[in-house]
mmCIF file of C-alpha atoms in Angstrom:
data_model
loop_
_atom_site.group_PDB
_atom_site.id
_atom_site.type_symbol
_atom_site.label_atom_id
_atom_site.label_comp_id
_atom_site.label_asym_id
_atom_site.label_seq_id
_atom_site.Cartn_x
_atom_site.Cartn_y
_atom_site.Cartn_z
ATOM 1 C CA UNK A 120 105.559 88.863 136.684
ATOM 2 C CA UNK A 121 107.884 91.536 138.056
ATOM 3 C CA UNK A 122 109.063 94.622 136.251
ATOM 4 C CA UNK A 123 112.631 93.250 136.144
ATOM 5 C CA UNK A 124 111.690 90.353 133.835
ATOM 6 C CA UNK A 125 109.466 92.275 131.436
ATOM 7 C CA UNK A 126 110.751 92.177 127.871
ATOM 8 C CA UNK A 127 109.174 92.381 124.430
ATOM 9 C CA UNK A 128 108.293 88.673 124.477
ATOM 10 C CA UNK A 129 106.434 89.105 127.768
ATOM 11 C CA UNK A 130 104.540 92.056 126.285
ATOM 12 C CA UNK A 131 103.565 89.997 123.252
ATOM 13 C CA UNK A 132 102.254 87.225 125.512
ATOM 14 C CA UNK A 133 100.364 89.681 127.721
ATOM 15 C CA UNK A 134 98.461 91.193 124.789
ATOM 16 C CA UNK A 135 98.253 87.958 122.773
ATOM 17 C CA UNK A 136 100.146 89.431 119.830
ATOM 18 C CA UNK A 137 101.372 87.309 116.928
ATOM 19 C CA UNK A 138 104.786 87.421 115.257
ATOM 20 C CA UNK A 139 103.854 90.381 113.060
ATOM 21 C CA UNK A 140 104.272 92.647 116.105
ATOM 22 C CA UNK A 141 107.744 91.325 116.955
ATOM 23 C CA UNK A 142 109.799 93.837 114.875
ATOM 24 C CA UNK A 143 107.917 96.761 116.427
ATOM 25 C CA UNK A 144 108.358 95.438 119.973
ATOM 26 C CA UNK A 145 112.039 94.743 119.393
ATOM 27 C CA UNK A 146 112.528 98.271 118.093
ATOM 28 C CA UNK A 147 110.936 99.679 121.249
ATOM 29 C CA UNK A 148 113.063 97.372 123.416
ATOM 30 C CA UNK A 149 116.257 98.581 121.719
ATOM 31 C CA UNK A 150 115.683 102.142 122.943
ATOM 32 C CA UNK A 151 116.850 103.255 126.403
ATOM 33 C CA UNK A 152 114.221 102.608 129.070
ATOM 34 C CA UNK A 153 112.062 105.751 129.327
ATOM 35 C CA UNK A 154 110.737 107.306 132.532
ATOM 36 C CA UNK A 155 107.292 106.279 133.694
ATOM 37 C CA UNK A 156 104.637 108.227 131.794
ATOM 38 C CA UNK A 157 102.477 110.584 133.930
ATOM 39 C CA UNK A 158 99.213 108.668 133.586
ATOM 40 C CA UNK A 159 96.192 110.272 135.326
ATOM 41 C CA UNK A 160 93.990 108.285 137.683
ATOM 42 C CA UNK A 161 90.862 108.841 139.787
ATOM 43 C CA UNK A 162 89.580 112.415 139.855
ATOM 44 C CA UNK A 163 92.533 113.570 137.766
ATOM 45 C CA UNK A 164 91.580 111.148 134.984
ATOM 46 C CA UNK A 165 87.956 112.288 135.045
ATOM 47 C CA UNK A 166 88.908 115.967 135.040
ATOM 48 C CA UNK A 167 91.397 115.586 132.190
ATOM 49 C CA UNK A 168 89.106 113.483 130.010
ATOM 50 C CA UNK A 169 86.232 115.924 130.446
ATOM 51 C CA UNK A 170 88.646 118.803 129.738
ATOM 52 C CA UNK A 171 89.207 117.424 126.244
ATOM 53 C CA UNK A 172 85.477 116.903 125.661
ATOM 54 C CA UNK A 173 84.980 113.332 126.860
ATOM 55 C CA UNK A 174 81.562 112.084 127.960
ATOM 56 C CA UNK A 175 80.644 109.970 130.982
ATOM 57 C CA UNK A 176 80.063 106.757 129.009
ATOM 58 C CA UNK A 177 83.572 106.678 127.576
ATOM 59 C CA UNK A 178 85.017 107.854 130.900
ATOM 60 C CA UNK A 179 83.411 104.890 132.674
ATOM 61 C CA UNK A 180 85.166 102.533 130.276
ATOM 62 C CA UNK A 181 88.507 104.202 130.891
ATOM 63 C CA UNK A 182 88.040 104.097 134.654
ATOM 64 C CA UNK A 183 87.247 100.382 134.531
ATOM 65 C CA UNK A 184 90.411 99.676 132.534
ATOM 66 C CA UNK A 185 92.727 102.039 134.385
ATOM 67 C CA UNK A 186 93.991 99.498 136.996
ATOM 68 C CA UNK A 187 94.936 97.046 134.238
ATOM 69 C CA UNK A 188 97.408 99.516 132.762
ATOM 70 C CA UNK A 189 99.600 99.052 135.844
ATOM 71 C CA UNK A 190 100.332 95.447 134.905
ATOM 72 C CA UNK A 191 104.117 95.420 134.307
ATOM 73 C CA UNK A 192 103.850 94.368 130.646
ATOM 74 C CA UNK A 193 101.220 97.016 129.937
ATOM 75 C CA UNK A 194 103.306 99.698 131.639
ATOM 76 C CA UNK A 195 106.394 98.606 129.689
ATOM 77 C CA UNK A 196 104.578 99.197 126.424
ATOM 78 C CA UNK A 197 102.729 102.341 127.482
ATOM 79 C CA UNK A 198 105.862 104.131 128.679
ATOM 80 C CA UNK A 199 107.653 103.330 125.427
ATOM 81 C CA UNK A 200 104.749 104.415 123.210
ATOM 82 C CA UNK A 201 104.464 107.714 125.093
ATOM 83 C CA UNK A 202 108.229 108.228 124.733
ATOM 84 C CA UNK A 203 108.121 107.366 121.018
ATOM 85 C CA UNK A 204 105.344 109.889 120.424
ATOM 86 C CA UNK A 205 107.142 112.570 122.437
ATOM 87 C CA UNK A 206 110.363 111.999 120.472
ATOM 88 C CA UNK A 207 108.474 112.463 117.224
ATOM 89 C CA UNK A 208 106.742 115.667 118.317
ATOM 90 C CA UNK A 209 108.485 118.642 116.770
ATOM 91 C CA UNK A 210 111.235 116.615 115.062
ATOM 92 C CA UNK A 211 110.256 117.807 111.582
ATOM 93 C CA UNK A 212 108.604 114.574 110.440
ATOM 94 C CA UNK A 213 104.999 114.774 109.238
ATOM 95 C CA UNK A 214 104.498 111.006 109.145
ATOM 96 C CA UNK A 215 102.062 109.114 111.351
ATOM 97 C CA UNK A 216 103.180 106.445 113.801
ATOM 98 C CA UNK A 217 101.604 103.207 112.625
ATOM 99 C CA UNK A 218 100.961 101.344 115.840
ATOM 100 C CA UNK A 219 99.370 97.882 115.464
ATOM 101 C CA UNK A 220 96.008 96.807 116.813
ATOM 102 C CA UNK A 221 96.323 95.014 120.144
ATOM 103 C CA UNK A 222 92.934 93.318 120.451
ATOM 104 C CA UNK A 223 89.722 92.625 118.562
ATOM 105 C CA UNK A 224 87.974 91.512 121.744
ATOM 106 C CA UNK A 225 85.511 93.906 123.395
ATOM 107 C CA UNK A 226 86.032 94.749 127.039
ATOM 108 C CA UNK A 227 89.795 94.167 126.944
ATOM 109 C CA UNK A 228 92.688 96.459 127.778
ATOM 110 C CA UNK A 229 93.945 96.037 124.222
ATOM 111 C CA UNK A 230 90.864 97.884 122.957
ATOM 112 C CA UNK A 231 91.511 100.821 125.303
ATOM 113 C CA UNK A 232 95.292 100.770 125.541
ATOM 114 C CA UNK A 233 96.153 103.547 123.099
ATOM 115 C CA UNK A 234 93.651 105.908 124.716
ATOM 116 C CA UNK A 235 95.848 105.722 127.823
ATOM 117 C CA UNK A 236 98.937 106.335 125.682
ATOM 118 C CA UNK A 237 97.425 109.566 124.382
ATOM 119 C CA UNK A 238 96.286 110.655 127.837
ATOM 120 C CA UNK A 239 99.798 110.010 129.134
ATOM 121 C CA UNK A 240 101.267 112.130 126.343
ATOM 122 C CA UNK A 241 99.253 115.275 127.176
ATOM 123 C CA UNK A 242 101.814 116.933 129.512
ATOM 124 C CA UNK A 243 104.538 116.759 126.837
ATOM 125 C CA UNK A 244 102.123 117.909 124.138
ATOM 126 C CA UNK A 245 100.921 120.851 126.207
ATOM 127 C CA UNK A 246 104.537 121.916 126.740
ATOM 128 C CA UNK A 247 105.158 121.727 122.985
ATOM 129 C CA UNK A 248 102.042 123.794 122.226
ATOM 130 C CA UNK A 249 103.142 126.429 124.708
ATOM 131 C CA UNK A 250 106.622 126.557 123.173
ATOM 132 C CA UNK A 251 104.988 127.195 119.801
ATOM 133 C CA UNK A 252 102.760 129.914 121.246
ATOM 134 C CA UNK A 253 99.582 127.963 120.531
ATOM 135 C CA UNK A 254 96.601 129.122 122.587
ATOM 136 C CA UNK A 255 94.991 126.993 125.258
ATOM 137 C CA UNK A 256 91.771 127.102 123.224
ATOM 138 C CA UNK A 257 93.345 125.467 120.176
ATOM 139 C CA UNK A 258 95.517 123.152 122.270
ATOM 140 C CA UNK A 259 92.641 121.552 124.174
ATOM 141 C CA UNK A 260 90.266 121.576 121.184
ATOM 142 C CA UNK A 261 92.807 119.677 119.094
ATOM 143 C CA UNK A 262 92.945 116.908 121.702
ATOM 144 C CA UNK A 263 89.155 116.508 121.608
ATOM 145 C CA UNK A 264 89.562 114.094 118.711
ATOM 146 C CA UNK A 265 90.388 111.341 121.239
ATOM 147 C CA UNK A 266 86.936 111.195 122.894
ATOM 148 C CA UNK A 267 85.332 111.824 119.495
ATOM 149 C CA UNK A 268 87.108 108.773 118.050
ATOM 150 C CA UNK A 269 86.130 106.701 121.079
ATOM 151 C CA UNK A 270 82.477 107.629 120.512
ATOM 152 C CA UNK A 271 82.807 106.631 116.860
ATOM 153 C CA UNK A 272 84.342 103.323 117.934
ATOM 154 C CA UNK A 273 81.337 102.595 120.142
ATOM 155 C CA UNK A 274 78.912 103.389 117.316
ATOM 156 C CA UNK A 275 80.736 101.138 114.869
ATOM 157 C CA UNK A 276 81.612 98.194 117.108
ATOM 158 C CA UNK A 277 78.938 98.411 119.791
ATOM 159 C CA UNK A 278 81.390 98.732 122.687
ATOM 160 C CA UNK A 279 84.087 100.894 124.173
ATOM 161 C CA UNK A 280 87.610 101.286 122.898
ATOM 162 C CA UNK A 281 89.665 102.908 120.178
ATOM 163 C CA UNK A 282 90.594 101.734 116.687
ATOM 164 C CA UNK A 283 92.087 104.902 115.160
ATOM 165 C CA UNK A 284 95.360 105.035 117.074
ATOM 166 C CA UNK A 285 97.405 105.711 113.937
ATOM 167 C CA UNK A 286 95.288 108.735 113.020
ATOM 168 C CA UNK A 287 95.486 110.128 116.554
ATOM 169 C CA UNK A 288 99.278 110.288 116.416
ATOM 170 C CA UNK A 289 98.683 113.425 114.302
ATOM 171 C CA UNK A 290 96.988 115.610 116.954
ATOM 172 C CA UNK A 291 98.897 114.062 119.861
ATOM 173 C CA UNK A 292 102.162 114.354 117.932
ATOM 174 C CA UNK A 293 101.698 118.108 117.474
ATOM 175 C CA UNK A 294 100.822 117.921 113.768
ATOM 176 C CA UNK A 295 97.031 118.406 113.635
ATOM 177 C CA UNK A 296 94.935 121.280 114.964
ATOM 178 C CA UNK A 297 91.213 121.924 115.313
ATOM 179 C CA UNK A 298 90.570 125.392 113.923
ATOM 180 C CA UNK A 299 86.851 125.992 114.074
ATOM 181 C CA UNK A 300 84.811 123.619 111.918
ATOM 182 C CA UNK A 301 87.773 121.943 110.205
ATOM 183 C CA UNK A 302 90.989 120.207 111.197
ATOM 184 C CA UNK A 303 94.349 120.911 109.581
ATOM 185 C CA UNK A 304 97.659 119.109 109.789
ATOM 186 C CA UNK A 305 101.215 119.732 108.696
ATOM 187 C CA UNK A 306 101.835 117.577 105.637
ATOM 188 C CA UNK A 307 103.760 117.400 102.387
ATOM 189 C CA UNK A 308 103.063 116.454 98.777
ATOM 190 C CA UNK A 309 103.859 112.829 97.954
ATOM 191 C CA UNK A 310 102.072 112.478 94.604
ATOM 192 C CA UNK A 311 103.775 111.313 91.420
ATOM 193 C CA UNK A 312 105.718 114.275 89.918
ATOM 194 C CA UNK A 313 104.569 113.635 86.349
ATOM 195 C CA UNK A 314 100.924 113.450 87.423
ATOM 196 C CA UNK A 315 101.238 116.713 89.354
ATOM 197 C CA UNK A 316 102.746 118.433 86.341
ATOM 198 C CA UNK A 317 100.090 117.042 83.992
ATOM 199 C CA UNK A 318 97.348 118.278 86.336
ATOM 200 C CA UNK A 319 98.823 121.778 86.451
ATOM 201 C CA UNK A 320 99.237 121.624 90.230
ATOM 202 C CA UNK A 321 101.055 124.661 91.693
ATOM 203 C CA UNK A 322 103.324 122.516 93.870
ATOM 204 C CA UNK A 323 105.740 119.630 93.456
ATOM 205 C CA UNK A 324 106.538 116.429 95.310
ATOM 206 C CA UNK A 325 108.079 117.030 98.731
ATOM 207 C CA UNK A 326 106.731 120.561 99.162
ATOM 208 C CA UNK A 327 104.992 121.390 102.460
ATOM 209 C CA UNK A 328 101.198 121.745 102.458
ATOM 210 C CA UNK A 329 98.371 121.751 104.976
ATOM 211 C CA UNK A 330 96.077 118.728 105.095
ATOM 212 C CA UNK A 331 92.387 119.581 105.516
ATOM 213 C CA UNK A 332 89.967 117.241 107.319
ATOM 214 C CA UNK A 333 86.239 117.282 108.015
ATOM 215 C CA UNK A 334 85.375 115.877 111.456
ATOM 216 C CA UNK A 335 81.826 114.937 112.392
ATOM 217 C CA UNK A 336 80.929 118.199 114.100
ATOM 218 C CA UNK A 337 77.663 119.478 112.667
ATOM 219 C CA UNK A 338 76.784 121.191 109.376
ATOM 220 C CA UNK A 339 79.468 122.007 106.833
ATOM 221 C CA UNK A 340 78.061 125.432 106.103
ATOM 222 C CA UNK A 341 80.111 127.794 103.902
ATOM 223 C CA UNK A 342 80.562 130.523 106.509
ATOM 224 C CA UNK A 343 82.172 128.222 109.071
ATOM 225 C CA UNK A 344 84.316 126.579 106.380
ATOM 226 C CA UNK A 345 85.564 129.979 105.231
ATOM 227 C CA UNK A 346 86.292 130.965 108.820
ATOM 228 C CA UNK A 347 88.348 127.813 109.366
ATOM 229 C CA UNK A 348 90.330 128.290 106.149
ATOM 230 C CA UNK A 349 91.161 131.876 107.090
ATOM 231 C CA UNK A 350 92.149 130.741 110.569
ATOM 232 C CA UNK A 351 94.493 128.134 109.079
ATOM 233 C CA UNK A 352 96.021 130.727 106.741
ATOM 234 C CA UNK A 353 96.939 132.809 109.798
ATOM 235 C CA UNK A 354 97.705 130.010 112.261
ATOM 236 C CA UNK A 355 100.403 128.008 110.503
ATOM 237 C CA UNK A 356 102.675 130.880 109.392
ATOM 238 C CA UNK A 357 102.503 132.274 112.925
ATOM 239 C CA UNK A 358 103.237 129.061 114.822
ATOM 240 C CA UNK A 359 105.246 127.124 112.201
ATOM 241 C CA UNK A 360 107.107 129.863 110.308
ATOM 242 C CA UNK A 361 109.779 127.403 109.149
ATOM 243 C CA UNK A 362 107.180 125.662 106.911
ATOM 244 C CA UNK A 363 105.861 127.947 104.178
ATOM 245 C CA UNK A 364 102.464 126.533 103.201
ATOM 246 C CA UNK A 365 100.241 128.313 100.686
ATOM 247 C CA UNK A 366 98.043 125.372 99.792
ATOM 248 C CA UNK A 367 95.738 122.909 101.493
ATOM 249 C CA UNK A 368 94.969 119.425 100.233
ATOM 250 C CA UNK A 369 92.071 117.147 101.068
ATOM 251 C CA UNK A 370 91.563 113.438 100.393
ATOM 252 C CA UNK A 371 87.909 112.589 100.920
ATOM 253 C CA UNK A 372 84.841 110.884 99.510
ATOM 254 C CA UNK A 373 83.190 114.298 99.971
ATOM 255 C CA UNK A 374 85.213 115.421 96.926
ATOM 256 C CA UNK A 375 83.797 112.639 94.720
ATOM 257 C CA UNK A 376 82.160 114.481 91.770
ATOM 258 C CA UNK A 377 79.523 111.738 91.578
ATOM 259 C CA UNK A 378 77.851 113.341 94.604
ATOM 260 C CA UNK A 379 76.655 116.134 92.312
ATOM 261 C CA UNK A 380 74.311 113.617 90.669
ATOM 262 C CA UNK A 381 72.353 113.300 93.905
ATOM 263 C CA UNK A 382 72.798 116.511 95.914
ATOM 264 C CA UNK A 383 71.538 119.986 95.105
ATOM 265 C CA UNK A 384 74.132 122.452 93.731
ATOM 266 C CA UNK A 385 73.542 124.711 96.746
ATOM 267 C CA UNK A 386 74.025 121.905 99.287
ATOM 268 C CA UNK A 387 76.835 122.331 101.810
ATOM 269 C CA UNK A 388 78.704 119.287 100.509
ATOM 270 C CA UNK A 389 78.715 120.437 96.881
ATOM 271 C CA UNK A 390 79.681 123.979 97.845
ATOM 272 C CA UNK A 391 82.557 122.579 99.903
ATOM 273 C CA UNK A 392 83.580 120.340 96.999
ATOM 274 C CA UNK A 393 83.687 123.243 94.554
ATOM 275 C CA UNK A 394 86.403 124.946 96.613
ATOM 276 C CA UNK A 395 88.906 122.266 95.571
ATOM 277 C CA UNK A 396 90.661 121.553 92.286
ATOM 278 C CA UNK A 397 90.909 117.777 91.720
ATOM 279 C CA UNK A 398 94.280 116.042 91.726
ATOM 280 C CA UNK A 399 95.183 112.816 89.930
ATOM 281 C CA UNK A 400 94.648 109.564 91.740
ATOM 282 C CA UNK A 401 91.876 108.592 94.068
ATOM 283 C CA UNK A 402 90.466 105.149 94.602
ATOM 284 C CA UNK A 403 87.182 103.287 94.883
ATOM 285 C CA UNK A 404 86.363 103.026 98.577
ATOM 286 C CA UNK A 405 82.761 102.191 99.432
ATOM 287 C CA UNK A 406 83.925 101.137 102.899
ATOM 288 C CA UNK A 407 85.001 104.702 103.700
ATOM 289 C CA UNK A 408 81.528 105.982 102.853
ATOM 290 C CA UNK A 409 79.825 103.283 104.947
ATOM 291 C CA UNK A 410 82.036 104.165 107.895
ATOM 292 C CA UNK A 411 81.597 107.941 107.739
ATOM 293 C CA UNK A 412 77.951 108.143 106.668
ATOM 294 C CA UNK A 413 76.506 105.182 108.571
ATOM 295 C CA UNK A 414 79.244 104.464 111.148
ATOM 296 C CA UNK A 415 79.334 100.813 110.218
ATOM 297 C CA UNK A 416 81.816 98.476 108.570
ATOM 298 C CA UNK A 417 79.040 96.291 107.177
ATOM 299 C CA UNK A 418 77.761 96.483 103.618
ATOM 300 C CA UNK A 419 74.230 95.168 104.214
ATOM 301 C CA UNK A 420 72.356 97.728 102.130
ATOM 302 C CA UNK A 421 68.910 96.587 103.304
ATOM 303 C CA UNK A 422 69.739 97.421 106.925
ATOM 304 C CA UNK A 423 71.102 100.925 106.351
ATOM 305 C CA UNK A 424 68.970 103.937 107.344
ATOM 306 C CA UNK A 425 67.485 106.009 104.532
ATOM 307 C CA UNK A 426 66.547 109.177 106.408
ATOM 308 C CA UNK A 427 68.593 111.799 104.553
ATOM 309 C CA UNK A 428 69.335 112.663 100.946
ATOM 310 C CA UNK A 429 72.948 111.620 101.447
ATOM 311 C CA UNK A 430 72.035 108.259 102.995
ATOM 312 C CA UNK A 431 69.667 107.510 100.125
ATOM 313 C CA UNK A 432 72.259 108.582 97.575
ATOM 314 C CA UNK A 433 74.957 106.305 99.015
ATOM 315 C CA UNK A 434 72.722 103.232 98.845
ATOM 316 C CA UNK A 435 71.164 104.035 95.461
ATOM 317 C CA UNK A 436 74.588 104.547 93.906
ATOM 318 C CA UNK A 437 75.891 101.178 95.076
ATOM 319 C CA UNK A 438 72.697 99.360 94.155
ATOM 320 C CA UNK A 439 73.191 100.608 90.603
ATOM 321 C CA UNK A 440 76.511 98.756 90.476
ATOM 322 C CA UNK A 441 78.718 101.804 90.865
ATOM 323 C CA UNK A 442 81.272 102.724 93.519
ATOM 324 C CA UNK A 443 82.140 105.773 95.589
ATOM 325 C CA UNK A 444 85.639 107.197 95.375
ATOM 326 C CA UNK A 445 88.019 108.932 97.747
ATOM 327 C CA UNK A 446 89.252 111.870 95.670
ATOM 328 C CA UNK A 447 92.226 114.197 96.301
ATOM 329 C CA UNK A 448 91.994 117.936 95.729
ATOM 330 C CA UNK A 449 93.743 121.198 96.544
ATOM 331 C CA UNK A 450 92.970 124.838 97.188
ATOM 332 C CA UNK A 451 94.971 127.983 97.825
ATOM 333 C CA UNK A 452 94.592 129.226 101.351
ATOM 334 C CA UNK A 453 93.020 132.675 101.750
ATOM 335 C CA UNK A 454 95.302 135.633 102.223
ATOM 336 C CA UNK A 455 95.894 135.932 105.944
#
């Protein structure tokens, strides 16, 4: 297959995609053909991946897949995904790009494909960070979520790849930043106006806020949390002065008040939880807890480890016939 005959149908055949991907591929095909994305290879790939915190195991998987990206259909899609992400960066939108899964099969390019998209987007992202005056420290640290998510993928699925491509359009689209212990992204309120008013929330639908996220990066001790919140209160007004954000929101199972039935009041999780005022909404989501506590998608309670208070609490709660909830909350950022 030569480059001249590659079209969206050829891409669908190459990756084995069904008709649900056709509208997305047609949309990409309707855009002007982008330039070839600057995809690293060889020593450059190794150096770049390690620069953003990647380990040798995930690097070996990338190196094994790297030649397959040069297949014409793969290059057609990669160049257009990189261009789509670059066009979104800095355009004022805070929405994620919802790219579809390309493969459920281990050891296939489809499992690794979006990792190469993000690697190919780094030059444009670095330029954007520099235009915003963002330090090299924060710039590179914010990209470290790619190897982190690849490690999580291996723990969940038992092999290399990436399954969180939609989430990663936040850091690689210039919206999310690693500031110490926590991550923060540019966001806006999309809750029901009447529910916000009834809850006494200090903001209204459509107003800009900062989203707060808790990556798997060690203890959630109060001092490091406070440091991150103060950093965010200084960072966003400095680098994004056009978006006035006084508040941070968080949507997490860590804000589920049921955790207080199992954890000590002085535990890091409960102390973190108490920083936030609950918002209306939330949903039962045991699967989210399984994924983040045990790094598994399976609900076989008998096979789950019971080594920590939190692990025992998760299982005991579900055995009792109850469910864990993802709960939204808000806090006012510290004075910068």
